[in-house]
Amino acid sequence: MAGGGPTVDDIRSSSHPTSTVRVQSYCMLCSTYLVLWWRERPIMPEGRTVPVEARDRERSDTGAPAAPTWWVWLAAWPVTAVFVLSNAATPLYVLWQRDIGFSQGTLTVVFAFYIVGLLGSLLVSGVLSDRIGRKPVLLPALALALAACLIFATAHTVAALIVARLFTGIAVGAIVSAGMAAVTDVAGQDRRRLAALPASCAMVFGAGLGPLLAGILSETLPAPTVTVFVVEAALLITAILAVLRMPVRRPAAPAAPAKGAWVRVPGVPHGNGTQLTRGIAVFAPGITATSFVLSLGPSLLSDLLNTTSRIVAGAMAFAMFLAATGVQFAVQKLPRRTILTAGAVSTTLSMIALIVAVRTSWIPALIASALLAGAGQGMGQLGGLSLLNSTVPPRRLAEANAALNVGGYVPAGLLPVSAGYLSDAVGLTGGATLFGLVLMALAVAGGIVVVVSGRGRA
């Protein structure tokens, strides 16, 4: 054999002492190569070997091969699927009110249970996910979402609607903490800023797709309060399959036992409070604006266009969240401070347009308000998630995401409900105007917080 290796004839003559030594040396060399290959072979997180070319892939901070970029985007699919459910019921409440018979006050209670489930879930899901892993939190959340679909599709009482909304809120709380953290885990240490984009876009795109699907399916197909949830259940099943195959590992056992209660108000590690404050300062007014436009939009459209079309209402919501999705792609490479400042400006302009719309009955102003509100939420959310992804260690990331969303959803749940009751007392124009002024002030204050606290930072 070329190169001086043993030949077949050498091996056959191994009875000679010298040949025996050569054969033994050859066997030892082969064994050494085999052991080294076995130790150095690339391993997928689920324990399977991967092709040889995967050896050269970038490795994450856990030491596992970095997942392909398409997996980073696919990991965000469960976030989209659950957020489709979060708003899918919105255009259908008028049908349930007609069939079951309940007041606007009762409808407010149904909405409130969604917030109760969401906030309750955020108190535990982030900490739980950081300690036991992403999949053990995501899979039960998706199962609850499937149960909510079943209850919605068969609802004939207010109690059923309340339970379905409660389950939806719990699932959403788990998704925005564990689900978004899972996207970052799949991306790996060196692509953490990239991970903020699919995680954030998945949330707002799903939130807009839900009412659009519900509006179209309920207007064009039979069983309007059933069909949309059958379609949503199919989406959730694909999300479960994605989670089962998702290349994420259980968190490594810490050197010291984890500190703190399992159920607690979520927070961030010491030294990350400024990043969380900057994110909430812009994200909270932005998501409150979209929540208000989402709840007020059908009433305004009914008054301005003299229509009760669920497709039109769903299309406006979809356009708002499509703006939230698109703007994130447009600004993703800008400094985080610039993104957050632009988000605060967009929310401020949205409230100005909303006040003009309700006081002049001018439809273009209402459309502008919706698009600007979506852009404000999108930039606030992207900037906040990106700040946390870049500074918070993976073992606390889900809890940090939960803290950001608690800061956003508390005002998003309280202010629109308060504005609804105020509108019943003083009229839609007066209530919407006052709400717009309050939220405008909060958005301006948020922008000031970003500018002042972010000097010298990205």
PDB file of N, CA, C and O in Angstrom, residues 398-436:
ATOM      1  N   ALA A 398     -36.428  33.753  29.856  1.00  0.00           N
ATOM      2  CA  ALA A 398     -37.887  33.604  29.816  1.00  0.00           C
ATOM      3  C   ALA A 398     -38.552  34.479  30.880  1.00  0.00           C
ATOM      4  O   ALA A 398     -39.602  35.095  30.640  1.00  0.00           O
ATOM      5  N   GLU A 399     -37.945  34.547  32.064  1.00  0.00           N
ATOM      6  CA  GLU A 399     -38.504  35.407  33.109  1.00  0.00           C
ATOM      7  C   GLU A 399     -38.420  36.880  32.695  1.00  0.00           C
ATOM      8  O   GLU A 399     -39.343  37.658  32.953  1.00  0.00           O
ATOM      9  N   ALA A 400     -37.325  37.259  32.054  1.00  0.00           N
ATOM     10  CA  ALA A 400     -37.193  38.639  31.587  1.00  0.00           C
ATOM     11  C   ALA A 400     -38.251  38.965  30.540  1.00  0.00           C
ATOM     12  O   ALA A 400     -38.854  40.056  30.545  1.00  0.00           O
ATOM     13  N   ASN A 401     -38.504  38.029  29.604  1.00  0.00           N
ATOM     14  CA  ASN A 401     -39.570  38.230  28.619  1.00  0.00           C
ATOM     15  C   ASN A 401     -40.921  38.384  29.305  1.00  0.00           C
ATOM     16  O   ASN A 401     -41.759  39.210  28.899  1.00  0.00           O
ATOM     17  N   ALA A 402     -41.152  37.575  30.342  1.00  0.00           N
ATOM     18  CA  ALA A 402     -42.404  37.688  31.091  1.00  0.00           C
ATOM     19  C   ALA A 402     -42.524  39.055  31.748  1.00  0.00           C
ATOM     20  O   ALA A 402     -43.602  39.660  31.758  1.00  0.00           O
ATOM     21  N   ALA A 403     -41.415  39.576  32.293  1.00  0.00           N
ATOM     22  CA  ALA A 403     -41.442  40.890  32.928  1.00  0.00           C
ATOM     23  C   ALA A 403     -41.789  41.980  31.922  1.00  0.00           C
ATOM     24  O   ALA A 403     -42.577  42.897  32.214  1.00  0.00           O
ATOM     25  N   LEU A 404     -41.219  41.905  30.725  1.00  0.00           N
ATOM     26  CA  LEU A 404     -41.535  42.882  29.683  1.00  0.00           C
ATOM     27  C   LEU A 404     -43.015  42.852  29.338  1.00  0.00           C
ATOM     28  O   LEU A 404     -43.664  43.911  29.187  1.00  0.00           O
ATOM     29  N   ASN A 405     -43.584  41.655  29.247  1.00  0.00           N
ATOM     30  CA  ASN A 405     -44.988  41.541  28.860  1.00  0.00           C
ATOM     31  C   ASN A 405     -45.936  41.913  29.996  1.00  0.00           C
ATOM     32  O   ASN A 405     -47.025  42.436  29.738  1.00  0.00           O
ATOM     33  N   VAL A 406     -45.543  41.659  31.237  1.00  0.00           N
ATOM     34  CA  VAL A 406     -46.358  42.149  32.354  1.00  0.00           C
ATOM     35  C   VAL A 406     -46.439  43.668  32.296  1.00  0.00           C
ATOM     36  O   VAL A 406     -47.520  44.263  32.439  1.00  0.00           O
ATOM     37  N   GLY A 407     -45.287  44.311  32.076  1.00  0.00           N
ATOM     38  CA  GLY A 407     -45.267  45.763  31.977  1.00  0.00           C
ATOM     39  C   GLY A 407     -46.113  46.293  30.836  1.00  0.00           C
ATOM     40  O   GLY A 407     -46.628  47.418  30.908  1.00  0.00           O
ATOM     41  N   GLY A 408     -46.265  45.510  29.771  1.00  0.00           N
ATOM     42  CA  GLY A 408     -47.072  45.949  28.647  1.00  0.00           C
ATOM     43  C   GLY A 408     -48.542  45.625  28.787  1.00  0.00           C
ATOM     44  O   GLY A 408     -49.418  46.455  28.487  1.00  0.00           O
ATOM     45  N   TYR A 409     -48.854  44.420  29.265  1.00  0.00           N
ATOM     46  CA  TYR A 409     -50.245  43.974  29.269  1.00  0.00           C
ATOM     47  C   TYR A 409     -51.069  44.553  30.413  1.00  0.00           C
ATOM     48  O   TYR A 409     -52.293  44.601  30.311  1.00  0.00           O
ATOM     49  N   VAL A 410     -50.433  44.964  31.503  1.00  0.00           N
ATOM     50  CA  VAL A 410     -51.218  45.562  32.592  1.00  0.00           C
ATOM     51  C   VAL A 410     -51.921  46.831  32.109  1.00  0.00           C
ATOM     52  O   VAL A 410     -53.160  46.954  32.217  1.00  0.00           O
ATOM     53  N   PRO A 411     -51.208  47.818  31.545  1.00  0.00           N
ATOM     54  CA  PRO A 411     -51.940  48.981  31.013  1.00  0.00           C
ATOM     55  C   PRO A 411     -52.800  48.639  29.802  1.00  0.00           C
ATOM     56  O   PRO A 411     -53.871  49.226  29.609  1.00  0.00           O
ATOM     57  N   ALA A 412     -52.364  47.667  28.987  1.00  0.00           N
ATOM     58  CA  ALA A 412     -53.154  47.290  27.809  1.00  0.00           C
ATOM     59  C   ALA A 412     -54.483  46.668  28.203  1.00  0.00           C
ATOM     60  O   ALA A 412     -55.462  46.722  27.449  1.00  0.00           O
ATOM     61  N   GLY A 413     -54.542  46.054  29.394  1.00  0.00           N
ATOM     62  CA  GLY A 413     -55.800  45.487  29.867  1.00  0.00           C
ATOM     63  C   GLY A 413     -56.656  46.490  30.613  1.00  0.00           C
ATOM     64  O   GLY A 413     -57.883  46.503  30.473  1.00  0.00           O
ATOM     65  N   LEU A 414     -56.020  47.371  31.386  1.00  0.00           N
ATOM     66  CA  LEU A 414     -56.774  48.285  32.248  1.00  0.00           C
ATOM     67  C   LEU A 414     -57.285  49.521  31.511  1.00  0.00           C
ATOM     68  O   LEU A 414     -58.457  49.893  31.652  1.00  0.00           O
ATOM     69  N   LEU A 415     -56.433  50.166  30.718  1.00  0.00           N
ATOM     70  CA  LEU A 415     -56.820  51.446  30.118  1.00  0.00           C
ATOM     71  C   LEU A 415     -57.953  51.317  29.095  1.00  0.00           C
ATOM     72  O   LEU A 415     -58.913  52.088  29.138  1.00  0.00           O
ATOM     73  N   PRO A 416     -57.905  50.353  28.153  1.00  0.00           N
ATOM     74  CA  PRO A 416     -59.025  50.251  27.215  1.00  0.00           C
ATOM     75  C   PRO A 416     -60.355  49.913  27.898  1.00  0.00           C
ATOM     76  O   PRO A 416     -61.410  50.413  27.497  1.00  0.00           O
ATOM     77  N   VAL A 417     -60.323  49.053  28.940  1.00  0.00           N
ATOM     78  CA  VAL A 417     -61.557  48.741  29.658  1.00  0.00           C
ATOM     79  C   VAL A 417     -62.093  49.986  30.348  1.00  0.00           C
ATOM     80  O   VAL A 417     -63.302  50.281  30.312  1.00  0.00           O
ATOM     81  N   SER A 418     -61.196  50.746  30.973  1.00  0.00           N
ATOM     82  CA  SER A 418     -61.620  51.993  31.615  1.00  0.00           C
ATOM     83  C   SER A 418     -62.200  52.965  30.591  1.00  0.00           C
ATOM     84  O   SER A 418     -63.212  53.633  30.846  1.00  0.00           O
ATOM     85  N   ALA A 419     -61.545  53.045  29.428  1.00  0.00           N
ATOM     86  CA  ALA A 419     -62.050  53.930  28.379  1.00  0.00           C
ATOM     87  C   ALA A 419     -63.416  53.476  27.876  1.00  0.00           C
ATOM     88  O   ALA A 419     -64.282  54.303  27.534  1.00  0.00           O
ATOM     89  N   GLY A 420     -63.650  52.149  27.848  1.00  0.00           N
ATOM     90  CA  GLY A 420     -64.959  51.650  27.434  1.00  0.00           C
ATOM     91  C   GLY A 420     -66.057  52.073  28.379  1.00  0.00           C
ATOM     92  O   GLY A 420     -67.128  52.533  27.950  1.00  0.00           O
ATOM     93  N   TYR A 421     -65.815  51.949  29.677  1.00  0.00           N
ATOM     94  CA  TYR A 421     -66.818  52.389  30.654  1.00  0.00           C
ATOM     95  C   TYR A 421     -66.994  53.908  30.594  1.00  0.00           C
ATOM     96  O   TYR A 421     -68.112  54.430  30.732  1.00  0.00           O
ATOM     97  N   LEU A 422     -65.888  54.640  30.382  1.00  0.00           N
ATOM     98  CA  LEU A 422     -65.980  56.094  30.280  1.00  0.00           C
ATOM     99  C   LEU A 422     -66.797  56.497  29.058  1.00  0.00           C
ATOM    100  O   LEU A 422     -67.588  57.452  29.112  1.00  0.00           O
ATOM    101  N   SER A 423     -66.622  55.766  27.956  1.00  0.00           N
ATOM    102  CA  SER A 423     -67.389  56.064  26.748  1.00  0.00           C
ATOM    103  C   SER A 423     -68.880  55.838  26.969  1.00  0.00           C
ATOM    104  O   SER A 423     -69.722  56.556  26.410  1.00  0.00           O
ATOM    105  N   ASP A 424     -69.228  54.815  27.775  1.00  0.00           N
ATOM    106  CA  ASP A 424     -70.645  54.596  28.090  1.00  0.00           C
ATOM    107  C   ASP A 424     -71.219  55.777  28.863  1.00  0.00           C
ATOM    108  O   ASP A 424     -72.402  56.112  28.721  1.00  0.00           O
ATOM    109  N   ALA A 425     -70.368  56.429  29.671  1.00  0.00           N
ATOM    110  CA  ALA A 425     -70.847  57.526  30.514  1.00  0.00           C
ATOM    111  C   ALA A 425     -70.869  58.862  29.781  1.00  0.00           C
ATOM    112  O   ALA A 425     -71.828  59.641  29.919  1.00  0.00           O
ATOM    113  N   VAL A 426     -69.839  59.162  28.999  1.00  0.00           N
ATOM    114  CA  VAL A 426     -69.735  60.488  28.380  1.00  0.00           C
ATOM    115  C   VAL A 426     -69.823  60.444  26.861  1.00  0.00           C
ATOM    116  O   VAL A 426     -69.757  61.497  26.215  1.00  0.00           O
ATOM    117  N   GLY A 427     -69.957  59.263  26.296  1.00  0.00           N
ATOM    118  CA  GLY A 427     -70.029  59.139  24.857  1.00  0.00           C
ATOM    119  C   GLY A 427     -68.711  58.685  24.250  1.00  0.00           C
ATOM    120  O   GLY A 427     -67.628  58.865  24.842  1.00  0.00           O
ATOM    121  N   LEU A 428     -68.796  58.095  23.061  1.00  0.00           N
ATOM    122  CA  LEU A 428     -67.621  57.533  22.415  1.00  0.00           C
ATOM    123  C   LEU A 428     -66.586  58.605  22.103  1.00  0.00           C
ATOM    124  O   LEU A 428     -65.387  58.418  22.316  1.00  0.00           O
ATOM    125  N   THR A 429     -67.031  59.750  21.631  1.00  0.00           N
ATOM    126  CA  THR A 429     -66.093  60.807  21.260  1.00  0.00           C
ATOM    127  C   THR A 429     -65.309  61.307  22.467  1.00  0.00           C
ATOM    128  O   THR A 429     -64.073  61.419  22.436  1.00  0.00           O
ATOM    129  N   GLY A 430     -66.020  61.604  23.560  1.00  0.00           N
ATOM    130  CA  GLY A 430     -65.351  62.105  24.756  1.00  0.00           C
ATOM    131  C   GLY A 430     -64.429  61.073  25.382  1.00  0.00           C
ATOM    132  O   GLY A 430     -63.295  61.389  25.775  1.00  0.00           O
ATOM    133  N   GLY A 431     -64.887  59.830  25.471  1.00  0.00           N
ATOM    134  CA  GLY A 431     -64.073  58.780  26.076  1.00  0.00           C
ATOM    135  C   GLY A 431     -62.822  58.501  25.262  1.00  0.00           C
ATOM    136  O   GLY A 431     -61.723  58.368  25.822  1.00  0.00           O
ATOM    137  N   ALA A 432     -62.961  58.415  23.946  1.00  0.00           N
ATOM    138  CA  ALA A 432     -61.802  58.138  23.091  1.00  0.00           C
ATOM    139  C   ALA A 432     -60.820  59.299  23.106  1.00  0.00           C
ATOM    140  O   ALA A 432     -59.594  59.095  23.076  1.00  0.00           O
ATOM    141  N   THR A 433     -61.342  60.521  23.169  1.00  0.00           N
ATOM    142  CA  THR A 433     -60.452  61.690  23.209  1.00  0.00           C
ATOM    143  C   THR A 433     -59.624  61.704  24.487  1.00  0.00           C
ATOM    144  O   THR A 433     -58.402  61.924  24.453  1.00  0.00           O
ATOM    145  N   LEU A 434     -60.267  61.470  25.616  1.00  0.00           N
ATOM    146  CA  LEU A 434     -59.545  61.458  26.883  1.00  0.00           C
ATOM    147  C   LEU A 434     -58.501  60.336  26.902  1.00  0.00           C
ATOM    148  O   LEU A 434     -57.359  60.523  27.343  1.00  0.00           O
ATOM    149  N   PHE A 435     -58.901  59.158  26.417  1.00  0.00           N
ATOM    150  CA  PHE A 435     -57.955  58.036  26.362  1.00  0.00           C
ATOM    151  C   PHE A 435     -56.762  58.392  25.490  1.00  0.00           C
ATOM    152  O   PHE A 435     -55.609  58.125  25.846  1.00  0.00           O
ATOM    153  N   GLY A 436     -57.038  58.984  24.330  1.00  0.00           N
ATOM    154  CA  GLY A 436     -55.959  59.349  23.424  1.00  0.00           C
ATOM    155  C   GLY A 436     -54.981  60.327  24.049  1.00  0.00           C
ATOM    156  O   GLY A 436     -53.763  60.214  23.873  1.00  0.00           O
TER     157      GLY A 436
END
